[in-house]
CSV table of C-alpha atoms in Angstrom, one decimal:
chain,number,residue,atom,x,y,z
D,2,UNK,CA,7.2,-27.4,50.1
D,3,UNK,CA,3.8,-26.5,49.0
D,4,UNK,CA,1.9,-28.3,46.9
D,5,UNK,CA,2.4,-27.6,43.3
D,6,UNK,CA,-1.5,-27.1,42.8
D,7,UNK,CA,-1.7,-25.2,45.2
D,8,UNK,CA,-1.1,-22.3,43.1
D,9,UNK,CA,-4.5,-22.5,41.4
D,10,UNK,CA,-6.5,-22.3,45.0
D,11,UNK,CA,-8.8,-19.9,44.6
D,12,UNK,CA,-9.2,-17.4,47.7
D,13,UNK,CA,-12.1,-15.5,48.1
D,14,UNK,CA,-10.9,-11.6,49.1
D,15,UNK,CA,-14.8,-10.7,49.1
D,16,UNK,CA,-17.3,-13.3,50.3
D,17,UNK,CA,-20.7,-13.2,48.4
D,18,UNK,CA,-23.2,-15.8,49.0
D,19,UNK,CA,-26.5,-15.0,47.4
D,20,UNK,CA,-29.2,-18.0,48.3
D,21,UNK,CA,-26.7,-20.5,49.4
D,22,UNK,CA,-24.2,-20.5,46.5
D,23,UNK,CA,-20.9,-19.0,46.4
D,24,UNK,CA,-20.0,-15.9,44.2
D,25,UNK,CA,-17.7,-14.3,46.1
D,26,UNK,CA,-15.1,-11.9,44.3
D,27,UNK,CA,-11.8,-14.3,44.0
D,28,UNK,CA,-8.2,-14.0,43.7
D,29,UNK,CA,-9.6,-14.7,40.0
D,30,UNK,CA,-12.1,-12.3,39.5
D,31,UNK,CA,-9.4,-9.8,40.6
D,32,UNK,CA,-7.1,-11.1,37.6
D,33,UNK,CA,-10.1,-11.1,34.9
D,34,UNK,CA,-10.7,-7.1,36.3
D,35,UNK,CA,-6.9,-6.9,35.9
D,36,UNK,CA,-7.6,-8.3,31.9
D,37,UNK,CA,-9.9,-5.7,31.7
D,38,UNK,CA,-8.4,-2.8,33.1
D,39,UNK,CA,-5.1,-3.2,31.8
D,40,UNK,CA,-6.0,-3.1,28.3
D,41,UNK,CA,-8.3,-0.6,28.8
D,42,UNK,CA,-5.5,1.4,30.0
D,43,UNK,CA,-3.0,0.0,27.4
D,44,UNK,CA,-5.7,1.1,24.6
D,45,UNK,CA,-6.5,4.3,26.3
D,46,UNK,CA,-2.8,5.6,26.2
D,47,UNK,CA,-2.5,3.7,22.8
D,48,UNK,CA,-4.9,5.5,20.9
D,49,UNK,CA,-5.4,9.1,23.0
D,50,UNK,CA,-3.5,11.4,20.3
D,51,UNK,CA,-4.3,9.2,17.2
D,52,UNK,CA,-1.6,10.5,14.9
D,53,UNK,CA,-1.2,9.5,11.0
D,54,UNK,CA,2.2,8.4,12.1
D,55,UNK,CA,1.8,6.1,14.7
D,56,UNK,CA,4.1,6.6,18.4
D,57,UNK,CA,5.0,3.3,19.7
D,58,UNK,CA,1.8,2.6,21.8
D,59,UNK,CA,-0.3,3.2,18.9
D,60,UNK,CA,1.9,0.8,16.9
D,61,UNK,CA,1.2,-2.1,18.5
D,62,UNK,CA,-2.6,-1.4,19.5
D,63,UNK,CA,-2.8,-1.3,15.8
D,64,UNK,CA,-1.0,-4.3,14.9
D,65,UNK,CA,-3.1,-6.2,17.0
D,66,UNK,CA,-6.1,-4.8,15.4
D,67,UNK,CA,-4.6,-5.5,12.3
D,68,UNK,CA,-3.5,-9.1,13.3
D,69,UNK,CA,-7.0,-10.3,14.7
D,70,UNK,CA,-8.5,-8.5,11.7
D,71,UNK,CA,-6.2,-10.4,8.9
D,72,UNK,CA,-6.7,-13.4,11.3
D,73,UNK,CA,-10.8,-13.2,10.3
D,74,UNK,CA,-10.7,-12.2,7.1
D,75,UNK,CA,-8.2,-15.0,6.5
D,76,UNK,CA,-10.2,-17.8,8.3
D,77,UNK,CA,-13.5,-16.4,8.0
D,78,UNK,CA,-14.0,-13.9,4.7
D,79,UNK,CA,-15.3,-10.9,4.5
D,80,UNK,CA,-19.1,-11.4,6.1
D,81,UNK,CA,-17.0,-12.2,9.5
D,82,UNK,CA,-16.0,-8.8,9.9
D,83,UNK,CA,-19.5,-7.7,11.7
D,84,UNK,CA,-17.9,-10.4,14.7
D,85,UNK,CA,-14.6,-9.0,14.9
D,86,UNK,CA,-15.5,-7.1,18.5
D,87,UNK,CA,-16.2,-9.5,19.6
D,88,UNK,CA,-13.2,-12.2,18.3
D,89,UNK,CA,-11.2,-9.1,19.6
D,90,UNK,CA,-12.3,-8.8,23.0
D,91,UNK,CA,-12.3,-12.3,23.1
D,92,UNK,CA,-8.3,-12.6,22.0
D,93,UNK,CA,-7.8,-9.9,24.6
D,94,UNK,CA,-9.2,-11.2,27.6
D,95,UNK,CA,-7.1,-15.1,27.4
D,96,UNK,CA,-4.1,-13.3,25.9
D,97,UNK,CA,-4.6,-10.6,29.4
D,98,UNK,CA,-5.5,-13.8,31.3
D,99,UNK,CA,-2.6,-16.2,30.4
D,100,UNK,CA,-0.2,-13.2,30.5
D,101,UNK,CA,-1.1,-12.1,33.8
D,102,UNK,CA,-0.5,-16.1,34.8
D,103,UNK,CA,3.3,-15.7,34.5
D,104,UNK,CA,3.3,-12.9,36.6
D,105,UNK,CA,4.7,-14.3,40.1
D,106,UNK,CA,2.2,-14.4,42.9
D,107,UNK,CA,-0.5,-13.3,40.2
D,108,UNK,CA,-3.1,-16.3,39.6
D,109,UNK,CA,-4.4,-17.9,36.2
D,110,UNK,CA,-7.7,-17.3,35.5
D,111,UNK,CA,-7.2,-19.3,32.2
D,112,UNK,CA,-6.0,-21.9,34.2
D,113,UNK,CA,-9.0,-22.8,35.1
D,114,UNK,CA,-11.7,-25.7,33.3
D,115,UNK,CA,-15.0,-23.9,34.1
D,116,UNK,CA,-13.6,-20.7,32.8
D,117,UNK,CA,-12.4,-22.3,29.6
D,118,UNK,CA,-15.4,-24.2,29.5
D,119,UNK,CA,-17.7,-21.2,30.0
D,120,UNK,CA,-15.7,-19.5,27.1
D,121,UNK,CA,-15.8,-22.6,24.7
D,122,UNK,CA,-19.5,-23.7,25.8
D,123,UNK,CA,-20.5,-19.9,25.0
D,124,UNK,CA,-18.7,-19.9,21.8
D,125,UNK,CA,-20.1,-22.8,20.8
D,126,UNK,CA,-23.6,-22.1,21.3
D,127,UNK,CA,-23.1,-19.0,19.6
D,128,UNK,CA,-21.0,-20.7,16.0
D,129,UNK,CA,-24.5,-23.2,16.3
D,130,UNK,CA,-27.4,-20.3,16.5
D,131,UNK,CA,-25.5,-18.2,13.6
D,132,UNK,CA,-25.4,-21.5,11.9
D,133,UNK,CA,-28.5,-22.0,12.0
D,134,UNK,CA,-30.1,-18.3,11.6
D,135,UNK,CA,-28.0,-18.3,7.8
D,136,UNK,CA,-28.8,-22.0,6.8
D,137,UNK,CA,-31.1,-22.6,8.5
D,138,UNK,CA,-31.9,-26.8,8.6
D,139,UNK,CA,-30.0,-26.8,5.8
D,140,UNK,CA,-26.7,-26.4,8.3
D,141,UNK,CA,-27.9,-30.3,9.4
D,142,UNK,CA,-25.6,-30.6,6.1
D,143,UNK,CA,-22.8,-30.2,8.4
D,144,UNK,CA,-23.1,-33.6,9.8
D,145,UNK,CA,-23.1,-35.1,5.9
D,146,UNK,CA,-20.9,-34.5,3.6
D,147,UNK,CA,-22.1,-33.4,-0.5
D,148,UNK,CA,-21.4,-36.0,-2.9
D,149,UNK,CA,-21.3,-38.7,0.3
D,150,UNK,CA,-22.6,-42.3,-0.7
D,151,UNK,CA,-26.3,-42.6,1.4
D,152,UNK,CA,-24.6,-46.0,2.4
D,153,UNK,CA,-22.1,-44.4,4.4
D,154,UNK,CA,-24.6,-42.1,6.2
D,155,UNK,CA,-24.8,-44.6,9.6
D,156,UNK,CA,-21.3,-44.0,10.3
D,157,UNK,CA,-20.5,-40.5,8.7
D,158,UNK,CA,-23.3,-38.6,10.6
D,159,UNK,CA,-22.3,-39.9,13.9
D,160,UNK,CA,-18.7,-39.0,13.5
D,161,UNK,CA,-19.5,-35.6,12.2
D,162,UNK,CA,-21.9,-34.9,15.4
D,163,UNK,CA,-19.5,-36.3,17.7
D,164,UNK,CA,-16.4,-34.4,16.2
D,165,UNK,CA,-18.6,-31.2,16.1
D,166,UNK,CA,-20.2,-32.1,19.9
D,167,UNK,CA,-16.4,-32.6,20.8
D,168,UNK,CA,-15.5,-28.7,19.9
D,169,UNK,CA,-15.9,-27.2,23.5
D,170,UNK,CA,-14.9,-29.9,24.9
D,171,UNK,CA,-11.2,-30.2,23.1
D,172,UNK,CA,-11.1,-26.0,22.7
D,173,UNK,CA,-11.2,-25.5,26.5
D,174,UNK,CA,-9.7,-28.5,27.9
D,175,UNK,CA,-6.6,-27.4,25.4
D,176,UNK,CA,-6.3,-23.9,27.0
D,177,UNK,CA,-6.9,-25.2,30.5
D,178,UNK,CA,-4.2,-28.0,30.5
D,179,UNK,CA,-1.4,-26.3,28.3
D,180,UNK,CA,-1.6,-23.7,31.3
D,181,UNK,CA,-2.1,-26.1,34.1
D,182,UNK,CA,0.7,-28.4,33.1
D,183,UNK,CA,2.6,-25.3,32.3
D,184,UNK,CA,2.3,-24.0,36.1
D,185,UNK,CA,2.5,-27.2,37.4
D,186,UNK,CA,6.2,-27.6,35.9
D,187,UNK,CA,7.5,-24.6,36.6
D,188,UNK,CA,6.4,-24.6,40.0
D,189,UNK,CA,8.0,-28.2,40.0
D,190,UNK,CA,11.5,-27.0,39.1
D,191,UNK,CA,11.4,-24.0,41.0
D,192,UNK,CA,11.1,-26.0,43.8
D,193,UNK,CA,14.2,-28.3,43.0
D,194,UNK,CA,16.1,-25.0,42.8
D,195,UNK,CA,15.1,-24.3,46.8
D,196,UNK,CA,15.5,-28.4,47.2
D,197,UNK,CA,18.7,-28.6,45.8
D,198,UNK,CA,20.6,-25.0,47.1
D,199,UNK,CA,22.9,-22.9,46.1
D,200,UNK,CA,25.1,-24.7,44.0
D,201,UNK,CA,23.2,-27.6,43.4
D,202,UNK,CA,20.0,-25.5,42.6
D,203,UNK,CA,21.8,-23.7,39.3
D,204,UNK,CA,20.8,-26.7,36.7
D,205,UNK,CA,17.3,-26.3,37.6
D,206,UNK,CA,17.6,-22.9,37.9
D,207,UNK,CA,18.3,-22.5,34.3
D,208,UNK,CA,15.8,-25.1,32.9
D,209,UNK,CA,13.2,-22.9,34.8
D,210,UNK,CA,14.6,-20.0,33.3
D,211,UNK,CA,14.0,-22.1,29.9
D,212,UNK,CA,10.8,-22.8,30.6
D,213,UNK,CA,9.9,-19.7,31.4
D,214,UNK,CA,10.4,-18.2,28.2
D,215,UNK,CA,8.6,-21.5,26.6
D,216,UNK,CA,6.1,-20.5,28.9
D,217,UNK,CA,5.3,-17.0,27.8
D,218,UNK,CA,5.2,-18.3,24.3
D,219,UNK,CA,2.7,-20.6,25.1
D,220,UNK,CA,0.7,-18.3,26.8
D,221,UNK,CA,0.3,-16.1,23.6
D,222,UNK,CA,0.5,-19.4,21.1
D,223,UNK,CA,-2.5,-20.6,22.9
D,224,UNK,CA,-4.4,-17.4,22.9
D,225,UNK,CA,-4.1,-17.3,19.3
D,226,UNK,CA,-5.0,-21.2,19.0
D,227,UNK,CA,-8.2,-20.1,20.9
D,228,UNK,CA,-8.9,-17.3,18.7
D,229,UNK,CA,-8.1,-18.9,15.4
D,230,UNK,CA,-10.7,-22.2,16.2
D,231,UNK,CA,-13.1,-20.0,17.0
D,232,UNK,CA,-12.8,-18.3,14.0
D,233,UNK,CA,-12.5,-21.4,12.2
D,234,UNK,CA,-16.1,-22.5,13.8
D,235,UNK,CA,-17.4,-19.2,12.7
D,236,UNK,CA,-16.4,-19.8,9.4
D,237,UNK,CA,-17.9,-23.7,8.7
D,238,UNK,CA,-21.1,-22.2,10.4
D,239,UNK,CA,-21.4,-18.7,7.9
D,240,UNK,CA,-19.8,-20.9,5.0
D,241,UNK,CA,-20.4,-24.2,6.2
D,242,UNK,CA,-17.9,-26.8,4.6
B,25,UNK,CA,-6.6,-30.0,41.7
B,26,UNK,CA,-8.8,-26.6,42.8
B,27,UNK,CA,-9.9,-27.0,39.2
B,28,UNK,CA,-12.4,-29.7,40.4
B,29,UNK,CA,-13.9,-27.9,43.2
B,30,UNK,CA,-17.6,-26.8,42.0
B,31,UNK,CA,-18.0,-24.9,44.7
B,32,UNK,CA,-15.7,-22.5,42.8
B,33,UNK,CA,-17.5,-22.4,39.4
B,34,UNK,CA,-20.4,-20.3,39.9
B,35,UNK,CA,-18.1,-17.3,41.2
B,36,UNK,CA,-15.8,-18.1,38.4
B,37,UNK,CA,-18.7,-17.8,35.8
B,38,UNK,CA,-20.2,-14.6,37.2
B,39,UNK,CA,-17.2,-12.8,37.5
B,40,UNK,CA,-15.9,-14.5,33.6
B,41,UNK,CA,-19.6,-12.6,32.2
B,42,UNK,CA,-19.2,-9.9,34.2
B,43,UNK,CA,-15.5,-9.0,33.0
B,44,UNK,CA,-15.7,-10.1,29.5
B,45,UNK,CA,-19.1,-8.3,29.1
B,46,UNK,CA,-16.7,-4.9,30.7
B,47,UNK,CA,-14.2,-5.2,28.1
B,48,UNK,CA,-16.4,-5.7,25.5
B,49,UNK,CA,-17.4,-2.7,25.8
B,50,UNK,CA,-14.2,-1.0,26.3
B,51,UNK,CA,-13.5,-2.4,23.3
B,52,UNK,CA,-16.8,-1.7,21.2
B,53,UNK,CA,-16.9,1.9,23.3
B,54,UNK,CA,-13.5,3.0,23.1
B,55,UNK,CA,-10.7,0.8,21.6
B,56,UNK,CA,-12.1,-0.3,18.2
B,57,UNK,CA,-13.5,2.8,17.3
B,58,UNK,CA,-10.6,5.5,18.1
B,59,UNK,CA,-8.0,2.4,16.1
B,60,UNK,CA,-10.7,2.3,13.2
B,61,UNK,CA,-10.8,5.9,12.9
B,62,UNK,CA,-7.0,6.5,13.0
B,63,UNK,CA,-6.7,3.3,10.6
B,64,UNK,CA,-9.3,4.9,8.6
B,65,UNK,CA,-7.6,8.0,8.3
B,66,UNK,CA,-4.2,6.7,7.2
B,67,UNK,CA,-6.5,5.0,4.3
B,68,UNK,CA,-8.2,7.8,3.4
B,69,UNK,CA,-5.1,10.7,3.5
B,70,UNK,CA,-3.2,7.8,1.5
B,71,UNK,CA,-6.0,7.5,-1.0
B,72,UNK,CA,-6.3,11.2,-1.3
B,73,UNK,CA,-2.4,11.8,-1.7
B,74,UNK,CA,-2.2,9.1,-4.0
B,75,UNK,CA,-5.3,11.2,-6.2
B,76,UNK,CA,-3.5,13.9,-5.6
B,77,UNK,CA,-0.5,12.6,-7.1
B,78,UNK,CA,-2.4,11.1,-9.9
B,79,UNK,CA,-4.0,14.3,-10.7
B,80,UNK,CA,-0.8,16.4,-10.7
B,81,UNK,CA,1.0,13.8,-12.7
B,82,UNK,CA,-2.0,14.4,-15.4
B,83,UNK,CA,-1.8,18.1,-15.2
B,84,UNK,CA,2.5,17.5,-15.7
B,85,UNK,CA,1.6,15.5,-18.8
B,86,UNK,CA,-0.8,17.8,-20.2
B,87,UNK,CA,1.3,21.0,-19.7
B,88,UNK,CA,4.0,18.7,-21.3
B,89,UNK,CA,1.7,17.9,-24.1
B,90,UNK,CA,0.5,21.8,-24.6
B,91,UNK,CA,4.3,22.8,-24.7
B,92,UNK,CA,5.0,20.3,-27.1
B,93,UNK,CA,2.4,21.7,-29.6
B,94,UNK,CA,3.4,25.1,-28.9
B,95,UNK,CA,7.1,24.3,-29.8
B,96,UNK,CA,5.9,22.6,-32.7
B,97,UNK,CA,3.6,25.5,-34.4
B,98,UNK,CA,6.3,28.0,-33.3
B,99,UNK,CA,8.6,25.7,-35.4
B,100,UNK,CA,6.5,25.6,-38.2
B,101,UNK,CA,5.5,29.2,-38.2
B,102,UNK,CA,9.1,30.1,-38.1
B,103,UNK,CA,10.0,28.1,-40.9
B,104,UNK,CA,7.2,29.3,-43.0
B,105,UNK,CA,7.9,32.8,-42.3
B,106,UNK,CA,12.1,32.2,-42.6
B,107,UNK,CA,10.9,30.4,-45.9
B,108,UNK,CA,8.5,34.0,-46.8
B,109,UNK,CA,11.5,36.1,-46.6
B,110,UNK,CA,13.7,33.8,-48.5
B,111,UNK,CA,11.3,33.8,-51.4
B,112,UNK,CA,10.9,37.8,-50.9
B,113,UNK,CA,14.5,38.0,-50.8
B,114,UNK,CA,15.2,35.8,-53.8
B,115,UNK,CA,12.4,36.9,-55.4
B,116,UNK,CA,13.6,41.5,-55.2
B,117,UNK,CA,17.3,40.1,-56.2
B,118,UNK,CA,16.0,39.1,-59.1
B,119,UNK,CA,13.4,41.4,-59.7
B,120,UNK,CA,16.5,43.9,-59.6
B,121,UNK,CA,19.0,41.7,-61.5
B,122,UNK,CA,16.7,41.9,-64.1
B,123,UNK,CA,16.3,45.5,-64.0
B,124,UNK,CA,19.7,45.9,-63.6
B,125,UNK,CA,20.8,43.6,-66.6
B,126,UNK,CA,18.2,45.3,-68.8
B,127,UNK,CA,19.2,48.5,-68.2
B,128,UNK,CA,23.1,47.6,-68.6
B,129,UNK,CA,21.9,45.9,-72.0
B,130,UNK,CA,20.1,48.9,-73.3
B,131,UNK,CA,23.7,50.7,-71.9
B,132,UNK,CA,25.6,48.5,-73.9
B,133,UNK,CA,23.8,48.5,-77.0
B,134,UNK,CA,23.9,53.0,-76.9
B,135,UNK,CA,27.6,52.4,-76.3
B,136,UNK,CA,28.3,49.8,-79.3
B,137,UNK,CA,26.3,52.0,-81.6
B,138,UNK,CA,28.0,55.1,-80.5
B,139,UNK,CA,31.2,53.2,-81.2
B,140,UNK,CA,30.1,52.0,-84.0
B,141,UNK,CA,29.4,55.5,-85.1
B,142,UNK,CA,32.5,57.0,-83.5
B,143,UNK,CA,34.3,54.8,-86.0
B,144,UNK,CA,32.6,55.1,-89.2
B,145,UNK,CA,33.3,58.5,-88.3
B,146,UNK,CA,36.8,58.2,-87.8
B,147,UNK,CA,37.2,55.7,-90.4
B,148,UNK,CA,35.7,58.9,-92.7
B,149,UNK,CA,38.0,61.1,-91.3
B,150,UNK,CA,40.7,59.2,-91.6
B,151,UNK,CA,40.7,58.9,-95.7
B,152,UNK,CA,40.0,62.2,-95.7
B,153,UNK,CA,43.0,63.2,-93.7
B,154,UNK,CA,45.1,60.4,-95.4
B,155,UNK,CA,43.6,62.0,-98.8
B,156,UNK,CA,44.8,65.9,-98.0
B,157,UNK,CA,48.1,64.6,-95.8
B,158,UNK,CA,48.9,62.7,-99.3
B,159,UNK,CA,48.3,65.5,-101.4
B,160,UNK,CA,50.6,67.6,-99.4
B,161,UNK,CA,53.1,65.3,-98.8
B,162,UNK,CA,52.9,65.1,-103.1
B,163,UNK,CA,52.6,68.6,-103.3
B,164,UNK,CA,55.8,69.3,-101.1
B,165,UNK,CA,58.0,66.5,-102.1
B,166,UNK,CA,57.3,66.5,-105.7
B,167,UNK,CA,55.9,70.1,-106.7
B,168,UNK,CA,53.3,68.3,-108.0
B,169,UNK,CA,49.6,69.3,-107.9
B,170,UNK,CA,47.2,66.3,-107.8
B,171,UNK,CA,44.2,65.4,-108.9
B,172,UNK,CA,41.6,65.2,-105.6
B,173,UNK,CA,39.8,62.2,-107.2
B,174,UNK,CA,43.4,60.2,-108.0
B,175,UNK,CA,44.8,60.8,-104.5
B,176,UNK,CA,41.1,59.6,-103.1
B,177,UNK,CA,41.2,56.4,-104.9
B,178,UNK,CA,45.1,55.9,-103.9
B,179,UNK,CA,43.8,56.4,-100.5
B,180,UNK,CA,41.1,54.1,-100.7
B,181,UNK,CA,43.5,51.4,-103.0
B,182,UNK,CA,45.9,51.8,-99.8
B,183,UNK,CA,43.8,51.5,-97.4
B,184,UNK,CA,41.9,48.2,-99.0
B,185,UNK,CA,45.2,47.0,-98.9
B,186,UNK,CA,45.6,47.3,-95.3
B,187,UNK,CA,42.3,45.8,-95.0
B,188,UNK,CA,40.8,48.9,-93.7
């Protein structure tokens, strides 16, 4: 039996190697062109007639508009609507990405730390600079609370910066491991079904089918618990808190 | 775990820009703005039915209101003119009732005196006749030739006595 990480190898299908480091086009980078060709398609079909009375396709491509749009103006107000492309695109691509993971034989992109981390890190550059452009050094409020004593400023600044330091770290580390442990366990099971046989191999069997549909739910929960923290950052930087 | 392997990440990274800078712009290109143009639509064909509807419930209300008033003058016109006739009406019926009652009274009053005449006629004939009918009844009975004076005051003696 195959190691049950072994599913997160990643293969190169097109070696590139420009000045000794490796950017070769991966079993991943054919999933994250998958994540964007598939709803490019989805939304291509989805809105191509455009009718006052939406057809089923068109439905849900507006729903999720809808839903990510309620989602910001929810979280964020009004003033966040200028960043819902790209909280969209964003919601999209791990939804595609951790969607695309329960496929068999397909591969997790999401699944991944320096993907996640890329995301988060980028996000959380970005939630900072806005921060700053609107309050300027003013946003340094962040890390102190109004109406604080000044005698608790030793130990409230240095919780605020780590808990707001600690944002990439806990948003992609959260994606990464809910879909690593997630593979890992199913892959787990499925092999006691194979271990065990036939008869034998049914109990399993149904707790894989179990967590398959726990899986799937997952995979769009944390998709939106990606989307909805990054909205949340959005907001404390435009709004601050 | 293949997670750790750095050797991976730079691929991983390159390819994550890469693809999430593509379907940004399929979204920004193509998705968003064909959904925000259908979305818009629906918003603005609702918001134009709904003015529509607003509009043409006015234009009900007013047509209502304009009947309304119409009924009401035509009402009132009607009454004044049914009350005009009345009044004409009453007003000839006894225009002629007076007429007619005047000229019946002027009627009645040439009849009573003509009556009145008729029987002082009569009354004047009748003690005459009474008179000559007595003296002949005298005459023929008795052989007697009277007076004209004394059978005239008999007459008249009688006739007081009948309270004629």
């Amino acid at each position: 039996m195959a190691s049950p990480v072994e599913q997160f190898t990643i293969k190169p299908l097109v070696p590139i190697h420009v000045a000794g480091i490796d950017l070769s086009f991966t079993n991943s980078s054919l999933m994250m062109v998958a994540a964007v060709l598939l709803p490019a398609t989805f939304f291509w079909f989805a809105t191509a007639r455009r009718t006052v009375v939406p057809g089923r396709l068109q439905s849900v491509a507006e729903i999720l508009y809808e839903f990510i749009a309620n989602m910001i103006r929810d979280n964020v107000g009004k003033e966040g609507m200028k960043y819902f492309p790209y909280i969209f695109t964003l919601f999209v691509f791990v939804f595609l990405g951790n969607m695309i993971g329960m496929l068999p034989y397909s591969f997790t992109f999401t699944s991944h730390i320096a993907v996640t981390a890329a995301l988060a890190v980028a996000i959380f550059i970005v939630v900072t600079i806005i921060g700053f452009a609107k309050h300027g050094t003013h946003y340094l409020r962040m890390f102190f609370p109004h109406g604080a004593p000044l005698a608790t400023a030793p130990i409230l600044i240095p919780i605020e910066l780590i808990s707001y330091l600690s944002r990439p770290f806990s948003l992609s580390v959260r994606l990464f491991a809910n879909m690593t442990v997630g593979h890992i366990m199913l892959k787990v099971l499925a092999g006691f079904v194979v271990a065990l046989g036939i008869v034998g191999g049914l109990m399993p069997f149904a707790v894989v089918l179990g967590i398959t549909v726990l899986e799937f739910f997952i995979a769009a929960l944390q998709a939106y618990v990606f989307t909805i923290l990054t909205c949340i950052y959005l907001n404390d930087a435009l709004n601050m808190h | 775990m293949p997670q750790f392997d750095f050797s991976t990440f730079p691929s991983q990274i390159l390819w994550l820009v890469i693809t999430i800078f593509a379907l940004y712009l399929v979204m920004t290109r193509m998705a968003i703005p064909r959904l925000a143009e259908v979305l818009d639509q629906r918003q603005k064909m609702m918001d134009d039915d709904l003015e529509q509807a607003e509009r043409l419930k006015s234009q009900t209300e007013a047509a209502i209101a304009a009947y309304e008033t119409a009924l009401a003058e035509a009402r009132a016109k009607a009454h004044a003119e049914i009350r005009a006739v009345t009044e004409a009406a009453d007003r000839a019926t006894a225009e002629r009732t007076a007429e007619v009652n005047a000229r019946l009274a002027v009627q009645i009053k040439d009849g009573e005196t003509r009556i009145v005449k008729a029987r002082d006629a009569a009354l004047a004939n009748v003690r005459e006749v009474a008179a000559t009918v007595a003296q002949g009844i005298v005459s023929r009975l008795a052989g007697l030739s009277l007076d004209t004076k004394r059978v005239d005051g008999a007459v008249a003696t009688a006739l007081k006595e009948h309270g004629r």
